[in-house]
Amino acid sequence: MEIKNKEITSRDEDFAQWYTDVCKKAELMDYSEVKGFIIYRPYGYAIWEEIQNYLNKEFKKTGHENVYLPLVINESLFNKEKEHVEGFAPETLIATIGGKEELQDRLIIRPTSECLFTNHFSHIIKSYRDLPKLYNQWCSVVRREKTTRPFLRGSEFLWQEGHTMHATPVEAKEETLRMLDIYDKMGRDLLAIPFVKGRKTEKEKFAGAEETYSIEALMHDGKALQSGTTHYFGDGFSKAFGVQYLDKDGALKYPYQTSWGVSTRLIGSIIMVHGDDNGLVLPPYVAPIQVVIIPIQMNKEGVLKKCREIKELLENNGVRVKLDDSDKTPGWKFSEYEMKGIPLRIEIGPKDIEKNHLVIVHRVDRTKEFVEIDDNLVNKIKLEFKEIHEKMYKKALAQLLDSVTEIHSLDELEAALNKGGYAKMMWCGDVDCENKIKELYQATARCIPFDQIPFDDVCPVCGKKAKYVVLFARAY
RNA sequence: CGGGGCGUAGCGUAGCUUGGUAUCGCGUCAGUUUUGGGAACUGAAGGCCGCUGGUUCAAAUCCAGUCGCCCCGACCA
């Protein structure tokens, strides 16, 4: 039975419009009066809270502490690291007036907090005993963007930014990769999104970083989305901000630094990886509501009572449940909660009560089954979550693997990019070739993946000797 | 920042060419009947027609300015 949602544009018809429809209709966000600044509605914010819960546990397991630093950076401080300033200056929002006075040192609303952290570190790191410093901050940052889209690119977005200081480059580099692994694991265990891990090219790396790594996700329309980054800074910021400590050997030394972050852009990834023509599809472990119970003929004797009983049972066992006992029709509720992507639906009507079972339906593929109400019910529901999660991950992984095309010439590159997904090619490492591809095909180097298995000798752009396997794609 | 489009009720819109006090649908509220894939009927509330100024007896409509949003490019998590 094909049942199609009438309020959401289909993905094939207009993917951009589909995306906007889902954001609005699933009540994740609303537009505000100011371009690029969105309202995170309770349901959208709750997804972010699940991500926070997951990451806070992982961060704390690995010894990180949460802190909070100011919203604003005085301009003179911001200007200390040259590359960093050049990278961010074009998109900063600056406060110039306080009350009625014009400010002497203007206040930059943080686009990222490397300057603030490094400056603070210079005050608190004096001895090798103060290292490592492993800090994380949950906050929002502001970057003036020309083109904005909900969750994908906004003038303000919510994120976490980790900032750490280490005694040695080796230790700092390990941290950079450790955090990338945590992000990757989050994709596998929480978001059901397979990421491609890799290193950014010189052209694509973060302003001021020596090395940038990223996790890249593939959207349903074949475009890539950078979903998280980690950076190794060497001692560049340390030197610029004068962070020095006295080591065991009595020498003054500069510590080595990292930073890493994921943002509410992850919500965009979830939408565009898993969503379908009926709306959002949420993986169970990140879903703010995991189960929605819909009573059928709820004025009939015992229906609501049974619904409440099941709700309480699941809730007491740590399942996030909503019972919709509003007077909307069941059909309306089915559509509504599919639009909102709730992974598992339970229907309870007079017929079910008679037979002592529940009807359960998976959002991802609408598979429907009857589950007997017995002492093992909670475990059965939890197994359903596992099954749904695995289904969603496998589906996304198949799509990702299917999208990778090995290419050996510019023609093949163009064809692969037009098809969508990743074009895997050998590359000489020269930025000119990156620029040429950008210009010709509007695609960028997403990353130099960790899996480096060469399959050709020359760069198809310039014909010179190839150094790396690299993935190109059109990206958000 | 270039090119295009659009601002009328919470949302989507008609009206604008040819000035005369705003149309329709969805939603909202109340009531009754309904309920296994977006229910039906009856009644009701809701508008500085983006903003400012001008023309006019009279402006959603004409003129000027201004603000904002959306789409496509260049820049970016």
Coordinates of C-alpha atoms (C1' of nucleotides) in Angstrom, one line a residue:
Chain A
M1 CA 0.0 0.0 0.0
E2 CA 1.6 3.3 -1.1
I3 CA 0.7 6.2 1.1
K4 CA 2.3 9.4 0.3
N5 CA 2.5 12.6 2.5
K6 CA 0.8 15.5 0.8
E7 CA 2.5 18.3 2.7
I8 CA 6.0 17.4 1.8
T9 CA 7.6 18.0 -1.6
S10 CA 9.1 14.7 -2.9
R11 CA 12.9 14.5 -2.9
D12 CA 13.0 13.8 -6.6
E13 CA 10.9 16.8 -7.5
D14 CA 12.9 19.4 -5.6
F15 CA 15.4 18.2 -3.0
A16 CA 16.0 21.7 -1.5
Q17 CA 12.3 22.3 -1.0
W18 CA 12.0 18.8 0.5
Y19 CA 14.6 19.6 3.0
T20 CA 13.0 22.9 4.0
D21 CA 9.6 21.2 4.2
V22 CA 10.9 18.5 6.6
C23 CA 12.6 21.1 8.8
K24 CA 9.4 23.1 9.1
K25 CA 6.8 20.3 9.1
A26 CA 8.7 18.1 11.6
E27 CA 8.8 21.3 13.8
L28 CA 12.5 21.2 14.2
M29 CA 13.0 24.9 13.6
D30 CA 11.5 28.1 12.6
Y31 CA 12.9 31.1 10.8
S32 CA 13.5 34.2 12.9
E33 CA 13.3 37.8 11.8
V34 CA 17.0 37.9 11.1
K35 CA 18.5 36.1 8.1
G36 CA 20.6 33.1 9.1
F37 CA 19.5 33.1 12.7
I38 CA 17.0 30.3 13.3
I39 CA 14.8 29.2 16.2
Y40 CA 15.6 25.7 17.4
R41 CA 12.1 24.4 18.3
P42 CA 11.7 21.9 21.2
Y43 CA 11.8 18.9 19.0
G44 CA 14.8 20.0 17.1
Y45 CA 16.6 21.1 20.2
A46 CA 15.8 17.8 21.8
I47 CA 17.8 16.0 19.1
W48 CA 20.7 18.3 19.9
E49 CA 20.3 17.4 23.6
E50 CA 20.6 13.7 22.8
I51 CA 23.8 14.4 20.8
Q52 CA 25.1 16.4 23.8
N53 CA 24.3 13.6 26.2
Y54 CA 26.2 11.1 24.1
L55 CA 29.2 13.3 23.5
N56 CA 29.5 14.5 27.1
K57 CA 29.8 10.9 28.2
E58 CA 32.5 10.2 25.6
F59 CA 34.3 13.4 26.4
K60 CA 34.4 12.8 30.1
K61 CA 35.5 9.2 29.6
T62 CA 38.5 10.6 27.8
G63 CA 39.3 13.1 30.5
H64 CA 37.8 16.3 29.2
E65 CA 36.2 19.0 31.3
N66 CA 33.4 21.4 30.3
V67 CA 34.1 25.1 30.6
Y68 CA 32.5 28.3 29.4
L69 CA 34.4 31.3 27.9
P70 CA 33.0 34.6 26.9
L71 CA 30.8 35.4 23.8
V72 CA 33.1 38.2 22.7
I73 CA 36.7 38.6 21.8
N74 CA 38.4 42.0 21.8
E75 CA 39.7 42.8 18.4
S76 CA 43.3 43.2 19.5
L77 CA 43.4 39.6 20.9
F78 CA 41.7 38.2 17.9
N79 CA 44.3 39.7 15.6
K80 CA 47.3 37.8 17.2
E81 CA 47.4 34.8 14.9
K82 CA 47.7 35.9 11.3
E83 CA 46.3 33.0 9.2
H84 CA 43.4 32.6 11.7
V85 CA 42.4 36.3 11.3
E86 CA 42.6 36.2 7.6
G87 CA 40.4 33.1 7.5
F88 CA 37.7 34.4 9.7
A89 CA 37.8 38.2 9.3
P90 CA 35.5 38.3 6.3
E91 CA 32.7 36.7 8.3
T92 CA 32.9 38.2 11.7
L93 CA 30.1 40.1 13.3
I94 CA 31.5 43.0 15.5
A95 CA 30.0 45.0 18.3
T96 CA 31.1 48.6 18.0
I97 CA 28.8 50.4 20.4
G98 CA 28.2 50.0 24.1
G99 CA 25.3 52.1 25.4
K100 CA 25.9 55.3 23.5
E101 CA 29.7 55.1 23.5
E102 CA 31.7 53.9 20.5
L103 CA 34.0 51.1 21.7
Q104 CA 37.8 51.7 21.6
D105 CA 38.7 48.0 21.1
R106 CA 35.8 46.6 19.1
L107 CA 34.2 43.3 20.3
I108 CA 34.2 40.4 17.9
I109 CA 31.3 37.9 18.5
R110 CA 33.2 34.6 18.6
P111 CA 33.2 32.8 15.2
T112 CA 35.3 30.1 17.1
S113 CA 37.2 30.4 20.3
E114 CA 40.8 29.5 19.7
C115 CA 42.0 33.0 20.6
L116 CA 40.1 33.0 23.9
F117 CA 41.2 29.5 24.9
T118 CA 44.8 30.1 24.0
N119 CA 44.9 33.4 25.8
H120 CA 43.3 31.7 28.9
F121 CA 45.8 28.8 28.7
S122 CA 48.6 31.3 28.8
H123 CA 47.4 32.3 32.3
I124 CA 46.9 28.8 33.7
I125 CA 49.7 26.7 32.1
K126 CA 52.9 27.3 33.9
S127 CA 54.4 23.9 34.5
Y128 CA 54.6 20.5 32.8
R129 CA 52.3 19.5 35.7
D130 CA 49.5 21.6 34.2
L131 CA 49.5 19.5 31.0
P132 CA 47.6 18.2 29.3
K133 CA 44.7 20.6 29.5
L134 CA 41.6 19.0 28.1
Y135 CA 38.7 21.5 27.8
N136 CA 35.4 21.4 26.0
Q137 CA 32.8 24.2 25.6
W138 CA 29.1 24.0 24.5
C139 CA 28.1 27.2 23.0
S140 CA 26.9 29.0 19.9
V141 CA 29.2 30.9 17.5
V142 CA 28.4 33.5 14.9
R143 CA 29.7 33.7 11.4
R144 CA 28.2 36.1 8.9
E145 CA 27.2 33.9 6.0
K146 CA 26.0 35.0 2.6
T147 CA 23.9 31.9 1.9
T148 CA 22.1 30.3 4.8
R149 CA 20.1 27.1 5.2
P150 CA 18.6 25.7 8.4
F151 CA 21.1 23.5 10.3
L152 CA 23.5 23.3 7.3
R153 CA 24.8 26.9 7.3
G154 CA 23.6 29.6 9.6
S155 CA 24.9 32.9 10.9
E156 CA 24.6 31.4 14.3
F157 CA 24.9 27.7 15.1
L158 CA 25.2 25.6 18.2
W159 CA 28.3 23.4 18.7
Q160 CA 30.8 22.0 21.0
E161 CA 34.4 23.1 20.6
G162 CA 37.2 21.1 22.3
H163 CA 40.5 22.8 23.0
T164 CA 43.4 21.0 24.4
M165 CA 47.1 21.6 25.2
H166 CA 49.8 18.9 25.2
A167 CA 53.4 18.6 26.0
T168 CA 54.4 16.9 22.8
P169 CA 53.3 16.9 19.1
V170 CA 52.8 13.2 19.3
E171 CA 50.4 13.5 22.2
A172 CA 48.5 16.3 20.5
K173 CA 48.2 14.4 17.2
E174 CA 46.9 11.4 19.1
E175 CA 44.3 13.6 20.6
T176 CA 43.3 14.9 17.2
L177 CA 42.7 11.4 15.9
R178 CA 41.1 10.2 19.1
M179 CA 38.4 12.8 18.9
L180 CA 37.9 12.1 15.2
D181 CA 37.3 8.5 16.2
I182 CA 34.8 9.5 18.8
Y183 CA 32.8 11.4 16.2
D184 CA 33.0 8.5 13.9
K185 CA 31.8 6.2 16.6
M186 CA 28.9 8.6 17.3
G187 CA 27.9 8.2 13.7
R188 CA 27.9 4.4 13.9
D189 CA 26.3 4.0 17.4
L190 CA 24.0 7.1 17.7
L191 CA 23.2 8.6 14.4
A192 CA 23.3 5.5 12.2
I193 CA 25.4 7.5 9.7
P194 CA 28.6 6.0 8.2
F195 CA 31.2 8.7 7.9
V196 CA 34.3 8.8 5.7
K197 CA 37.3 9.8 7.8
G198 CA 40.2 11.6 6.3
R199 CA 42.6 14.5 6.3
K200 CA 41.8 17.8 4.7
T201 CA 43.9 19.2 1.8
E202 CA 46.0 22.3 2.4
K203 CA 43.3 24.3 0.6
E204 CA 40.5 23.0 2.7
K205 CA 42.1 22.9 6.2
F206 CA 41.1 25.2 9.0
A207 CA 42.6 28.7 9.2
G208 CA 45.7 28.5 11.4
A209 CA 45.8 24.7 11.6
E210 CA 48.7 22.5 10.6
E211 CA 46.5 19.5 10.0
T212 CA 42.7 19.2 9.7
Y213 CA 40.7 16.0 9.8
S214 CA 37.1 15.6 9.1
I215 CA 34.2 13.2 9.0
E216 CA 32.2 13.5 5.8
A217 CA 28.7 12.2 5.3
L218 CA 26.9 11.5 2.0
M219 CA 23.4 13.1 1.6
H220 CA 20.6 11.4 -0.3
D221 CA 21.0 13.8 -3.2
G222 CA 24.6 12.7 -3.7
K223 CA 26.2 15.8 -2.1
A224 CA 28.7 15.5 0.7
L225 CA 28.5 17.3 4.0
Q226 CA 31.4 17.9 6.3
S227 CA 29.9 16.8 9.7
G228 CA 32.8 17.4 12.1
T229 CA 36.4 18.4 12.2
T230 CA 39.4 18.0 14.4
H231 CA 42.6 20.2 14.1
Y232 CA 46.2 19.9 15.1
F233 CA 47.8 23.3 15.6
G234 CA 51.3 22.5 16.4
D235 CA 52.6 25.3 18.6
G236 CA 51.6 28.1 16.3
F237 CA 48.9 29.6 18.6
S238 CA 51.1 28.9 21.7
K239 CA 53.8 31.1 20.2
A240 CA 51.4 33.8 19.0
F241 CA 49.7 34.0 22.4
G242 CA 52.8 33.4 24.6
V243 CA 51.8 30.1 26.2
Q244 CA 54.9 28.8 27.9
Y245 CA 55.6 26.3 30.7
L246 CA 58.6 25.1 32.6
D247 CA 59.4 21.5 31.8
K248 CA 61.1 18.9 33.9
D249 CA 64.4 19.7 32.4
G250 CA 64.1 23.3 33.5
A251 CA 63.6 24.7 30.0
L252 CA 60.7 27.0 28.9
K253 CA 58.6 25.3 26.2
Y254 CA 55.6 25.9 24.1
P255 CA 52.8 23.4 24.3
Y256 CA 51.1 21.7 21.3
Q257 CA 47.4 22.3 20.7
T258 CA 44.3 20.8 19.2
S259 CA 40.7 21.8 18.7
W260 CA 37.7 19.9 17.4
G261 CA 34.0 20.4 17.0
V262 CA 30.7 19.2 15.8
S263 CA 27.7 21.4 15.4
T264 CA 23.9 21.4 14.9
R265 CA 24.8 20.7 11.3
L266 CA 24.6 17.0 12.4
I267 CA 20.9 17.5 12.5
G268 CA 21.1 18.4 8.8
S269 CA 23.0 15.2 8.2
I270 CA 20.4 13.1 9.9
I271 CA 17.6 14.7 7.9
M272 CA 19.3 14.3 4.5
V273 CA 20.8 10.8 5.1
H274 CA 17.8 9.1 6.5
G275 CA 14.7 11.2 5.6
D276 CA 12.2 10.1 2.9
D277 CA 9.2 11.5 1.1
N278 CA 7.1 11.1 4.2
G279 CA 9.4 13.3 6.2
L280 CA 12.0 12.9 8.8
V281 CA 13.3 9.4 9.8
L282 CA 15.2 9.3 13.1
P283 CA 17.5 6.6 14.3
P284 CA 16.1 5.3 17.6
Y285 CA 19.0 6.2 19.9
V286 CA 19.1 9.9 19.0
A287 CA 15.3 10.2 18.7
P288 CA 13.8 12.5 21.4
I289 CA 10.7 10.3 21.2
Q290 CA 11.4 6.7 20.4
V291 CA 7.9 5.3 20.6
V292 CA 4.6 6.9 19.8
I293 CA 1.5 5.1 21.0
I294 CA -1.6 5.7 19.0
P295 CA -4.9 4.6 20.5
I296 CA -7.6 3.4 18.0
Q297 CA -11.2 4.0 18.9
M298 CA -10.0 5.4 22.2
N299 CA -13.5 6.1 23.5
K300 CA -14.0 2.3 23.6
E301 CA -13.8 0.6 27.0
G302 CA -10.2 -0.1 28.1
V303 CA -8.3 1.3 25.1
L304 CA -6.9 4.4 26.8
K305 CA -6.2 2.5 30.0
K306 CA -4.2 -0.1 28.1
C307 CA -2.3 2.7 26.3
R308 CA -1.4 4.4 29.6
E309 CA -0.3 1.1 31.0
I310 CA 2.1 0.4 28.2
K311 CA 3.4 3.9 28.2
E312 CA 4.2 3.7 31.9
L313 CA 5.8 0.3 31.5
L314 CA 8.1 1.5 28.8
E315 CA 8.9 4.8 30.4
N316 CA 9.9 3.1 33.7
N317 CA 12.4 1.1 31.7
G318 CA 14.1 4.1 30.1
V319 CA 12.2 4.3 26.8
R320 CA 11.2 7.7 25.6
V321 CA 7.5 7.5 24.8
K322 CA 4.7 9.7 23.8
L323 CA 1.0 8.8 24.0
D324 CA -1.1 10.8 21.7
D325 CA -4.6 10.8 23.2
S326 CA -5.7 14.0 21.4
D327 CA -9.0 13.8 19.4
K328 CA -7.3 13.8 16.0
T329 CA -8.1 10.8 13.9
P330 CA -5.6 7.9 13.9
G331 CA -4.9 8.5 10.2
W332 CA -3.8 12.1 11.0
K333 CA -1.6 10.9 13.8
F334 CA 0.1 8.3 11.6
S335 CA 1.1 10.9 9.1
E336 CA 2.1 13.4 11.8
Y337 CA 4.5 11.1 13.6
E338 CA 5.9 9.8 10.3
M339 CA 6.6 13.3 9.4
K340 CA 8.4 13.7 12.7
G341 CA 10.4 10.6 12.1
I342 CA 9.5 8.7 15.3
P343 CA 11.2 5.4 14.8
L344 CA 8.6 3.1 16.3
R345 CA 4.8 3.4 16.3
I346 CA 2.6 1.3 18.5
E347 CA -1.1 1.0 17.7
I348 CA -3.6 -0.2 20.4
G349 CA -7.2 -0.7 19.6
P350 CA -10.1 -2.9 20.9
K351 CA -9.1 -5.8 18.6
D352 CA -5.5 -5.8 20.0
I353 CA -6.7 -5.7 23.6
E354 CA -8.9 -8.7 22.9
K355 CA -5.9 -10.7 21.5
N356 CA -3.5 -9.3 24.1
H357 CA -1.0 -7.9 21.5
L358 CA 0.2 -4.6 20.1
V359 CA 0.7 -3.5 16.5
I360 CA 4.1 -2.1 16.0
V361 CA 5.3 -0.3 12.8
H362 CA 8.9 0.7 11.9
R363 CA 9.1 4.2 10.5
V364 CA 12.0 3.4 8.3
D365 CA 10.3 0.9 6.0
R366 CA 6.8 0.6 7.5
T367 CA 7.2 -3.0 8.4
K368 CA 4.3 -4.0 10.6
E369 CA 4.1 -6.8 13.1
F370 CA 2.1 -8.0 16.1
V371 CA 3.9 -8.3 19.5
E372 CA 2.3 -10.2 22.3
I373 CA 2.0 -8.3 25.6
D374 CA 3.9 -10.4 28.1
D375 CA 6.7 -10.0 30.7
N376 CA 9.3 -9.7 28.0
L377 CA 7.7 -6.8 26.2
V378 CA 10.3 -4.2 27.2
N379 CA 13.1 -6.3 26.0
K380 CA 11.3 -7.0 22.7
I381 CA 10.8 -3.3 22.2
K382 CA 14.5 -2.6 22.9
L383 CA 15.5 -5.3 20.4
E384 CA 13.3 -3.5 17.8
F385 CA 15.4 -0.4 18.4
K386 CA 18.5 -2.4 17.7
E387 CA 17.0 -3.8 14.5
I388 CA 15.8 -0.4 13.3
H389 CA 19.2 1.1 14.0
E390 CA 21.0 -1.6 12.1
K391 CA 18.6 -1.4 9.2
M392 CA 19.2 2.4 8.9
Y393 CA 22.9 2.1 9.2
K394 CA 23.2 -0.6 6.6
K395 CA 20.9 1.3 4.2
A396 CA 23.1 4.5 4.6
L397 CA 26.3 2.5 4.2
A398 CA 25.1 0.8 1.1
Q399 CA 24.2 4.2 -0.4
L400 CA 27.7 5.6 0.6
L401 CA 29.6 2.7 -0.9
D402 CA 27.5 2.7 -4.0
S403 CA 28.3 6.4 -4.5
V404 CA 32.0 6.0 -4.8
T405 CA 33.4 6.0 -8.3
E406 CA 37.0 5.4 -9.1
I407 CA 38.0 7.7 -11.9
H408 CA 41.0 7.9 -14.2
S409 CA 40.3 10.9 -16.4
L410 CA 38.6 14.3 -16.4
D411 CA 35.7 13.0 -18.4
E412 CA 35.2 10.2 -15.9
L413 CA 35.4 12.8 -13.1
E414 CA 32.7 14.9 -14.6
A415 CA 30.5 11.9 -15.2
A416 CA 31.0 10.7 -11.6
L417 CA 30.3 14.1 -10.1
N418 CA 27.2 14.5 -12.2
K419 CA 26.0 11.1 -11.1
G420 CA 26.4 12.3 -7.5
G421 CA 28.5 11.0 -4.7
Y422 CA 32.3 10.7 -4.3
A423 CA 34.7 10.7 -7.2
K424 CA 37.8 8.8 -6.0
M425 CA 40.9 9.8 -7.8
M426 CA 44.7 9.8 -7.6
W427 CA 46.0 13.3 -7.0
C428 CA 49.4 15.0 -7.4
G429 CA 48.8 17.1 -4.3
D430 CA 48.9 20.4 -6.1
V431 CA 46.4 23.1 -5.2
D432 CA 46.1 24.1 -8.9
C433 CA 44.5 20.9 -9.7
E434 CA 42.0 21.3 -6.9
N435 CA 41.2 24.8 -8.2
K436 CA 40.7 23.6 -11.7
I437 CA 38.2 20.9 -10.6
K438 CA 36.4 23.5 -8.5
E439 CA 36.2 25.8 -11.5
L440 CA 35.2 23.2 -14.0
Y441 CA 32.8 21.1 -11.9
Q442 CA 32.0 23.0 -8.7
A443 CA 33.4 20.1 -6.7
T444 CA 35.9 20.2 -3.8
A445 CA 38.4 17.8 -2.3
R446 CA 36.4 16.4 0.6
C447 CA 39.3 14.5 2.2
I448 CA 42.4 12.4 1.7
P449 CA 40.8 9.2 3.2
F450 CA 42.7 7.1 5.7
D451 CA 42.3 4.1 3.4
Q452 CA 45.0 4.8 0.9
I453 CA 45.1 2.1 -1.7
P454 CA 46.6 3.6 -4.9
F455 CA 44.9 2.5 -8.1
D456 CA 46.7 4.6 -10.7
D457 CA 50.1 6.4 -11.1
V458 CA 49.2 9.9 -12.4
C459 CA 46.9 12.8 -11.5
P460 CA 44.2 12.9 -14.2
V461 CA 44.1 16.7 -14.0
C462 CA 47.8 17.5 -14.8
G463 CA 49.3 14.2 -15.6
K464 CA 52.0 14.5 -13.0
K465 CA 52.9 11.7 -10.6
A466 CA 50.1 11.0 -8.2
K467 CA 50.8 11.1 -4.4
Y468 CA 47.4 10.5 -2.8
V469 CA 44.0 8.9 -3.1
V470 CA 41.5 11.7 -2.7
L471 CA 37.7 12.0 -2.7
F472 CA 36.1 14.8 -4.6
A473 CA 32.4 15.7 -4.4
R474 CA 30.0 18.5 -4.6
A475 CA 29.3 19.6 -1.1
Y476 CA 26.9 21.7 1.1
Chain B
rC1 C1' 28.7 40.9 -3.2
rG2 C1' 26.4 40.2 -8.6
rG3 C1' 21.6 38.2 -11.2
rG4 C1' 16.4 37.0 -10.4
rG5 C1' 11.8 36.6 -7.5
rC6 C1' 8.6 37.9 -3.4
rG7 C1' 6.4 40.7 1.2
rU8 C1' -1.9 40.9 2.1
rA9 C1' -4.8 36.8 9.2
rG10 C1' -0.6 31.6 12.2
rC11 C1' 0.4 29.4 6.9
rG12 C1' -0.7 29.4 1.6
rU13 C1' -3.1 33.0 -1.5
rA14 C1' -6.9 36.5 -4.7
rG15 C1' -7.3 41.5 -5.5
rC16 C1' -2.9 45.7 -8.0
rU17 C1' -2.9 46.7 -15.0
rU18 C1' -8.0 50.5 -14.8
rG19 C1' -7.6 53.7 -6.8
rG20 C1' -13.7 53.4 -3.6
rU21 C1' -12.4 50.3 2.9
rA22 C1' -9.8 42.9 1.6
rU23 C1' -11.1 37.1 -1.5
rC24 C1' -10.6 32.0 -0.9
rG25 C1' -8.3 27.5 1.3
rC26 C1' -5.8 25.3 5.5
rG27 C1' -5.1 26.1 10.6
rU28 C1' -7.3 28.0 15.4
rC29 C1' -11.6 28.2 19.1
rA30 C1' -16.8 26.2 20.7
rG31 C1' -20.4 22.2 20.1
rU32 C1' -22.3 17.5 18.1
rU33 C1' -21.3 13.0 15.6
rU34 C1' -16.7 10.3 14.4
rU35 C1' -11.9 7.2 15.0
rG36 C1' -7.4 0.5 12.0
rG37 C1' -3.9 5.9 6.8
rG38 C1' -4.4 13.3 7.0
rA39 C1' -13.1 12.9 9.4
rA40 C1' -18.1 15.6 8.8
rC41 C1' -21.6 19.4 10.0
rU42 C1' -22.9 24.1 12.5
rG43 C1' -21.2 28.5 14.6
rA44 C1' -17.1 32.0 16.0
rA45 C1' -12.6 34.7 16.5
rG46 C1' -8.5 36.5 13.9
rG47 C1' -5.9 42.1 9.3
rC48 C1' -1.6 49.3 10.9
rC49 C1' -2.1 44.8 2.9
rG50 C1' 6.6 44.8 5.4
rC51 C1' 8.0 50.0 6.8
rU52 C1' 8.4 55.5 5.7
rG53 C1' 7.1 59.4 2.8
rG54 C1' 4.5 61.5 -1.5
rU55 C1' 0.1 62.1 -5.1
rU56 C1' -5.3 62.1 -4.2
rC57 C1' -11.7 63.7 -1.6
rA58 C1' -10.0 58.5 -1.2
rA59 C1' -4.0 54.1 -1.6
rA60 C1' -3.2 46.9 -0.7
rU61 C1' -3.6 49.2 -5.6
rC62 C1' 0.0 54.8 -8.4
rC63 C1' 5.2 57.2 -7.3
rA64 C1' 9.8 57.5 -4.5
rG65 C1' 12.7 55.6 -0.8
rU66 C1' 13.8 51.8 2.7
rC67 C1' 13.9 47.1 5.4
rG68 C1' 13.5 42.0 5.1
rC69 C1' 13.1 37.1 3.1
rC70 C1' 13.6 33.2 -0.8
rC71 C1' 16.2 31.1 -5.2
rC72 C1' 20.8 30.9 -8.5
rG73 C1' 26.2 32.1 -8.6
rA74 C1' 31.2 33.8 -5.9
rC75 C1' 32.8 32.9 0.0
rC76 C1' 32.2 29.3 4.3
rA77 C1' 31.2 24.1 10.0

